[in-house]
XYZ file of C-alpha atoms in Angstrom:
455
model
C -8.398 19.607 23.239
C -7.102 21.161 20.028
C -4.188 22.745 21.891
C -3.293 19.428 23.475
C -3.436 17.726 20.079
C -1.119 20.358 18.615
C 1.355 19.709 21.397
C 1.308 15.992 20.789
C 1.324 16.097 17.024
C 5.049 16.644 16.544
C 5.635 13.144 17.864
C 2.486 11.492 16.649
C 3.536 9.772 13.481
C 5.270 6.897 15.163
C 2.138 6.024 17.056
C 0.532 5.380 13.718
C 3.563 3.333 12.838
C 3.043 1.323 15.997
C -0.404 0.431 14.678
C 0.671 -0.561 11.206
C 4.213 -1.800 11.573
C 5.948 0.745 9.337
C 9.121 1.073 11.419
C 9.629 -2.672 11.508
C 11.127 -2.266 8.043
C 14.282 -1.073 9.729
C 14.651 -4.566 11.265
C 15.485 -7.134 8.614
C 14.569 -10.002 10.922
C 10.913 -8.947 11.152
C 8.207 -9.089 8.522
C 5.977 -6.005 8.927
C 3.148 -7.829 7.212
C 2.825 -9.958 10.357
C 1.946 -6.819 12.322
C -0.583 -5.214 9.903
C -3.693 -3.797 11.566
C -5.977 -6.238 9.784
C -3.818 -9.340 10.188
C -2.704 -9.234 13.801
C -5.573 -11.181 15.310
C -5.855 -13.507 12.348
C -2.198 -14.522 12.345
C -2.181 -15.324 16.050
C -5.381 -17.313 15.951
C -4.610 -19.390 12.866
C -0.935 -20.259 13.308
C -1.591 -23.091 15.741
C -4.365 -24.497 13.549
C -2.233 -24.475 10.396
C 0.650 -26.161 12.189
C -1.677 -28.859 13.496
C -3.110 -29.379 9.979
C 0.374 -29.847 8.580
C 1.408 -32.338 11.230
C -1.772 -34.441 11.124
C -2.839 -34.172 7.474
C 0.448 -34.207 5.579
C 3.055 -35.938 7.664
C 0.714 -38.741 8.650
C 0.392 -39.936 5.041
C 3.218 -42.494 4.835
C 5.203 -42.650 1.638
C 4.464 -45.759 -0.374
C 0.932 -46.241 0.983
C -2.128 -46.430 -1.254
C -3.334 -43.040 0.016
C 0.026 -41.435 -0.737
C 0.227 -42.955 -4.228
C -3.353 -41.847 -5.007
C -2.537 -38.257 -4.055
C 0.677 -38.398 -6.069
C -1.110 -39.763 -9.171
C -3.609 -36.889 -9.048
C -0.759 -34.404 -8.995
C 1.036 -36.191 -11.855
C -2.076 -35.998 -14.041
C -1.992 -32.202 -13.926
C 1.687 -31.308 -13.472
C 4.949 -32.201 -15.131
C 6.624 -30.920 -11.974
C 5.483 -29.411 -8.692
C 7.936 -27.902 -6.222
C 7.153 -29.040 -2.687
C 8.972 -26.113 -1.062
C 6.700 -23.063 -1.213
C 7.869 -19.833 -2.806
C 6.129 -17.993 -0.007
C 3.817 -18.753 2.884
C 1.452 -16.635 4.958
C -1.349 -17.131 7.450
C -3.923 -18.008 4.763
C -2.070 -19.819 2.004
C 1.215 -20.740 0.400
C 2.423 -20.516 -3.187
C 4.219 -23.253 -5.148
C 5.950 -23.175 -8.520
C 4.757 -25.844 -10.951
C 4.818 -26.815 -14.633
C 1.571 -27.952 -16.264
C 1.320 -30.808 -18.754
C 0.980 -28.276 -21.598
C 4.324 -26.699 -20.617
C 3.056 -23.570 -18.898
C 4.958 -22.539 -15.767
C 2.502 -21.450 -13.106
C 2.324 -20.243 -9.529
C -0.204 -22.266 -7.547
C -1.668 -20.571 -4.484
C -3.120 -23.166 -2.123
C -5.249 -22.246 0.874
C -4.240 -23.811 4.178
C -6.534 -26.631 5.390
C -9.426 -25.661 7.680
C -8.810 -21.924 7.361
C -12.335 -21.429 6.000
C -13.895 -23.271 8.928
C -11.595 -21.674 11.477
C -11.941 -18.052 10.353
C -15.265 -17.347 12.101
C -13.855 -18.772 15.338
C -10.766 -16.587 14.943
C -12.868 -13.440 14.614
C -15.044 -14.391 17.582
C -11.935 -14.980 19.689
C -10.490 -11.652 18.577
C -13.728 -9.877 19.501
C -13.774 -11.454 22.976
C -10.134 -10.530 23.623
C -10.645 -6.933 22.493
C -13.736 -6.567 24.684
C -11.691 -7.880 27.609
C -8.910 -5.365 26.905
C -11.543 -2.626 26.679
C -12.706 -3.441 30.203
C -9.175 -3.137 31.577
C -8.049 -0.172 29.434
C -11.140 1.951 28.566
C -9.032 4.440 26.558
C -8.119 1.860 23.928
C -10.672 1.491 21.135
C -9.987 -1.543 18.960
C -13.450 -2.687 17.839
C -12.657 -1.305 14.408
C -10.111 -4.114 14.105
C -12.855 -6.719 14.517
C -15.129 -4.899 12.067
C -12.400 -4.798 9.435
C -11.581 -8.483 9.944
C -15.251 -9.442 9.547
C -15.416 -7.508 6.292
C -12.059 -8.386 4.733
C -11.271 -11.947 5.789
C -14.092 -13.611 3.791
C -12.942 -11.716 0.700
C -9.332 -12.821 1.154
C -10.460 -16.427 1.573
C -12.163 -16.371 -1.839
C -9.372 -16.838 -4.381
C -11.765 -16.281 -7.290
C -12.364 -12.800 -5.900
C -8.593 -12.329 -5.818
C -8.402 -13.332 -9.479
C -11.098 -10.819 -10.408
C -9.245 -8.088 -8.516
C -6.049 -8.910 -10.405
C -7.764 -8.611 -13.772
C -9.538 -5.397 -12.771
C -6.386 -3.620 -11.623
C -4.441 -4.811 -14.699
C -7.125 -3.304 -16.950
C -7.430 -0.171 -14.838
C -3.682 0.549 -14.966
C -2.961 -0.773 -18.465
C -1.438 2.562 -19.518
C 1.529 1.904 -17.229
C 3.681 -0.335 -19.386
C 6.068 -1.006 -16.499
C 3.341 -2.754 -14.459
C 2.981 -6.531 -14.712
C 0.120 -8.454 -13.093
C 0.104 -12.271 -13.378
C -2.614 -13.631 -15.646
C -5.153 -15.934 -14.027
C -5.755 -19.445 -15.377
C -9.486 -19.554 -14.729
C -10.040 -23.054 -16.095
C -7.976 -24.508 -13.237
C -8.766 -22.112 -10.383
C -11.242 -22.545 -7.532
C -12.164 -20.588 -4.403
C -9.313 -22.293 -2.519
C -6.706 -22.894 -5.254
C -5.550 -20.159 -7.621
C -3.452 -20.823 -10.738
C -1.513 -17.806 -12.001
C 1.146 -16.952 -14.532
C 4.524 -17.479 -12.858
C 6.556 -14.293 -12.442
C 9.747 -13.779 -10.502
C 11.991 -10.916 -9.504
C 13.666 -9.222 -6.567
C 11.702 -7.740 -3.709
C 10.986 -4.044 -4.081
C 12.937 -3.155 -0.925
C 16.046 -5.127 -1.922
C 18.450 -2.349 -2.836
C 21.373 -4.745 -3.216
C 19.410 -6.765 -5.824
C 18.709 -3.587 -7.771
C 22.354 -2.563 -7.704
C 23.409 -6.007 -8.977
C 20.873 -5.806 -11.808
C 21.484 -2.137 -12.689
C 17.979 -1.084 -11.666
C 17.464 2.594 -10.817
C 15.947 2.787 -7.308
C 14.608 6.289 -8.005
C 12.764 4.998 -11.072
C 11.220 2.190 -9.009
C 10.172 4.549 -6.233
C 8.756 7.013 -8.739
C 6.787 4.361 -10.649
C 5.457 2.772 -7.472
C 4.207 6.201 -6.436
C 2.516 6.625 -9.819
C 0.695 3.300 -9.446
C -0.632 3.991 -5.985
C -1.527 7.627 -6.659
C -3.568 6.463 -9.646
C -5.289 3.748 -7.612
C -6.071 5.963 -4.627
C -6.908 9.362 -6.069
C -8.194 8.622 -9.570
C -9.769 5.155 -9.488
C -10.596 4.575 -5.829
C -9.655 0.898 -6.085
C -6.558 0.268 -3.992
C -4.277 -2.743 -3.566
C -3.785 -2.616 0.203
C -0.987 -5.101 0.824
C 2.144 -3.718 -0.867
C 4.637 -5.369 1.469
C 7.920 -6.327 -0.234
C 6.911 -9.951 -0.816
C 3.965 -8.777 -2.931
C 5.848 -6.212 -5.038
C 8.707 -7.504 -7.176
C 11.015 -5.767 -9.640
C 12.790 -7.223 -12.641
C 14.725 -5.887 -15.609
C 13.669 -7.418 -18.931
C 16.680 -9.048 -20.560
C 15.464 -8.282 -24.098
C 14.141 -4.715 -23.824
C 16.180 -3.516 -20.845
C 13.032 -2.027 -19.304
C 12.371 -2.431 -15.592
C 9.036 -3.906 -14.552
C 7.110 -3.759 -11.293
C 5.253 -7.014 -10.611
C 2.203 -6.703 -8.353
C 1.161 -9.897 -6.544
C -1.486 -10.989 -3.983
C -4.705 -9.222 -4.957
C -6.899 -10.536 -2.166
C -7.093 -7.300 -0.169
C -8.452 -4.196 -1.917
C -10.170 -1.089 -0.599
C -12.941 0.509 -2.656
C -13.229 4.237 -1.956
C -16.464 6.191 -2.258
C -16.353 9.312 -4.431
C -16.970 11.651 -1.481
C -14.183 10.078 0.562
C -11.791 10.007 -2.395
C -12.366 13.703 -3.214
C -11.947 14.789 0.415
C -8.769 12.726 0.610
C -7.502 14.342 -2.616
C -8.107 17.829 -1.251
C -6.488 16.954 2.066
C -3.301 15.796 0.329
C -3.280 18.912 -1.832
C -3.482 20.969 1.363
C -0.705 18.915 2.995
C 1.604 19.457 0.034
C 0.840 23.204 0.005
C 1.111 23.425 3.831
C -2.333 25.082 3.862
C -3.250 24.776 7.548
C -6.880 25.888 7.180
C -7.549 23.347 4.459
C -5.677 20.635 6.394
C -7.956 21.253 9.353
C -11.097 21.392 7.199
C -10.559 18.170 5.282
C -9.067 16.262 8.211
C -12.196 17.042 10.186
C -14.391 16.036 7.249
C -12.595 12.693 7.365
C -13.412 12.202 11.042
C -10.283 13.532 12.756
C -12.055 16.197 14.831
C -9.734 18.133 17.150
C -7.018 15.540 16.546
C -6.438 16.826 13.024
C -2.719 17.622 13.654
C -2.206 14.057 14.799
C -4.058 12.818 11.709
C -1.872 14.920 9.397
C 1.246 13.474 11.007
C -0.062 9.923 10.673
C -0.754 10.377 6.963
C 2.583 11.952 6.139
C 4.810 10.137 8.664
C 6.253 13.552 9.502
C 6.315 15.797 12.564
C 3.824 18.632 12.938
C 6.690 21.113 12.462
C 7.475 19.508 9.077
C 3.782 19.584 8.095
C 3.655 23.313 8.892
C 6.790 24.095 6.925
C 5.865 21.861 3.958
C 6.482 18.125 3.695
C 7.962 18.503 0.230
C 10.389 21.186 1.421
C 12.249 19.414 4.203
C 13.857 15.967 3.881
C 13.234 13.370 6.568
C 16.067 13.504 9.067
C 17.389 10.784 11.345
C 16.710 13.084 14.293
C 13.051 13.407 13.328
C 12.680 9.643 12.946
C 14.319 8.945 16.306
C 12.229 11.593 18.059
C 9.009 10.146 16.691
C 9.965 6.548 17.386
C 11.074 7.224 20.943
C 7.763 8.779 21.948
C 5.390 6.296 20.293
C 3.810 4.505 23.246
C 2.718 7.675 25.056
C 0.176 8.555 22.357
C -1.534 5.223 21.732
C -4.832 6.310 23.396
C -5.125 9.268 20.999
C -4.210 7.055 18.055
C -6.794 4.411 18.906
C -9.468 7.085 19.390
C -8.642 8.549 15.996
C -8.651 5.168 14.258
C -12.026 4.460 15.807
C -13.474 7.730 14.456
C -12.167 7.913 10.886
C -14.104 6.252 8.031
C -13.306 2.550 7.706
C -11.946 3.228 4.216
C -9.106 5.132 5.876
C -7.768 2.207 7.895
C -6.328 0.194 5.025
C -5.027 3.382 3.398
C -3.007 4.124 6.541
C -1.535 0.658 6.378
C -0.818 1.072 2.650
C 0.856 4.464 3.171
C 3.133 3.053 5.825
C 4.126 0.018 3.780
C 5.016 2.268 0.848
C 7.097 4.507 3.094
C 8.864 1.441 4.361
C 9.893 0.694 0.779
C 11.063 4.289 0.285
C 13.102 4.087 3.469
C 14.747 0.849 2.381
C 15.599 2.359 -1.019
C 16.612 5.674 0.590
C 14.307 7.666 -1.695
C 12.068 9.330 0.922
C 13.729 12.690 0.319
C 12.655 12.675 -3.347
C 9.942 15.153 -4.375
C 8.732 12.925 -7.222
C 6.132 11.110 -5.107
C 4.524 14.422 -4.108
C 4.504 15.611 -7.715
C 2.799 12.407 -8.884
C 0.245 12.655 -6.096
C -0.475 16.277 -7.011
C -1.023 15.362 -10.664
C -3.486 12.632 -9.736
C -5.317 14.893 -7.281
C -5.701 17.603 -9.942
C -7.036 15.093 -12.469
C -9.431 13.542 -9.949
C -10.875 16.868 -8.770
C -11.226 18.114 -12.353
C -13.030 14.942 -13.437
C -15.412 15.306 -10.494
C -16.096 18.985 -11.262
C -16.817 18.204 -14.917
C -19.206 15.422 -13.906
C -21.191 17.966 -11.831
C -21.928 20.388 -14.665
C -23.812 20.215 -17.964
C -22.319 23.444 -19.293
C -19.867 22.925 -22.137
C -18.317 26.321 -21.363
C -17.769 25.380 -17.718
C -16.277 22.015 -18.703
C -13.875 23.796 -21.056
C -12.858 26.145 -18.211
C -12.181 23.200 -15.925
C -10.162 21.391 -18.618
C -8.085 24.523 -19.282
C -7.399 25.017 -15.584
C -6.424 21.358 -15.271
C -4.052 21.596 -18.234
C -2.402 24.760 -16.844
C -1.940 23.214 -13.382
C -0.426 20.057 -14.842
C 1.840 22.147 -17.070
C 3.092 24.065 -14.013
C 3.905 20.806 -12.248
C 5.771 19.506 -15.319
C 7.730 22.746 -15.482
C 8.596 22.541 -11.779
C 9.702 18.922 -12.191
C 11.912 19.917 -15.124
C 13.423 22.668 -12.981
C 14.214 20.163 -10.211
C 15.892 17.811 -12.681
C 17.933 20.604 -14.218
C 18.857 21.824 -10.764
C 20.344 18.438 -9.986
C 22.374 18.248 -13.191
C 25.561 19.996 -14.329
C 23.693 21.561 -17.256
C 21.117 22.876 -14.800
C 23.815 24.503 -12.686
C 25.183 26.274 -15.749
C 21.717 27.472 -16.771
C 20.943 28.742 -13.270
C 24.340 30.487 -13.071
C 23.740 32.113 -16.487
C 20.281 33.349 -15.438
C 21.687 34.784 -12.219
C 24.474 36.551 -14.155
C 21.963 37.998 -16.638
C 19.760 39.183 -13.766
C 22.630 40.946 -11.984
C 23.966 42.436 -15.219
C 20.623 44.034 -16.014
């Protein structure tokens, strides 16, 4: 089995992409969020209901009638203005820009009618359909999709929970001055209507917008990596829906600093300490191309003999690239085409793997792929900065865990010293990479080579 998995692994990444919709980023006419592993069944089941609600509940209120005027007067009591056209719409809700009577500009997220009542029916329908597919195609295991929907959908339907998530992540990541999270107006919000500070900007995958506004795409990619490395490896509280509509960028006109604006905080994954530490060590092994450790920690995370396939899914790279070092070789068009072309053949192995890994892993796979989609759009996937940031966070997370497991002051000092030395080495390596890419760096390297040969 292990030998077969090794054979398949060089082409396995795209099968993961088939599950999460990563490669749909290359098609501008498709929204990959519509194909996310958690949202597939929900979107299909609710679209017809939402459309029916709109036709019967909104369009059937004639302008000029008492009912229409009553609804309008209620809106006028709260808002100076309310834009009918939504800023964005999804399967659960849509967001409108409005101005309150006190002058505050807000974003109002309004849940679609009957979604609460319909959600349990949607999940039941999804479960029946998946059981039917299971009877026809026994190799395909998709019950995890139903389990995730049962767990996550009620949380996403509670907008007060979304508001709490927004405040938690803003506090958790307050040291990153480039991050902006809309403030919640609690006095106006309910479980089905959320009032937030209005923020606007270009989508994080819009390279043309960044060029027009003199925004450095490498800085954006680097800072986005910092945010998610901190969430995943250090805090274990992860925003799991970073599609371009939920991550905006904007340059401040007064300070000139570029901000990343994180929206839609309904879907978060909370990682257990054991899972988070195993995941840290697995990524450290992937970056070092340590095959024994990759196998060990992949298997601890439920991959079994399919650990090569699992490594490829996490990195979106071929098994050859994993062996040689994912930070050493840039992603090539040939590698992407090879993976994409052979996707369908490996779906049974992918579904088996997804059924076996801890449920915490499922949303992380989706998150990884969405982030890579952004990197692909910005053409920054070849950059080593994301791996360096991940390594820093992994070192800090493992060190914090080790210190929490000992009462010895001497041992804690040893761990802190080792952590400081490892972080210093990474900083030095990053400085070397920057110098290497600059004219000054070329002169320095040439001088060092000359001195070496002269001696």
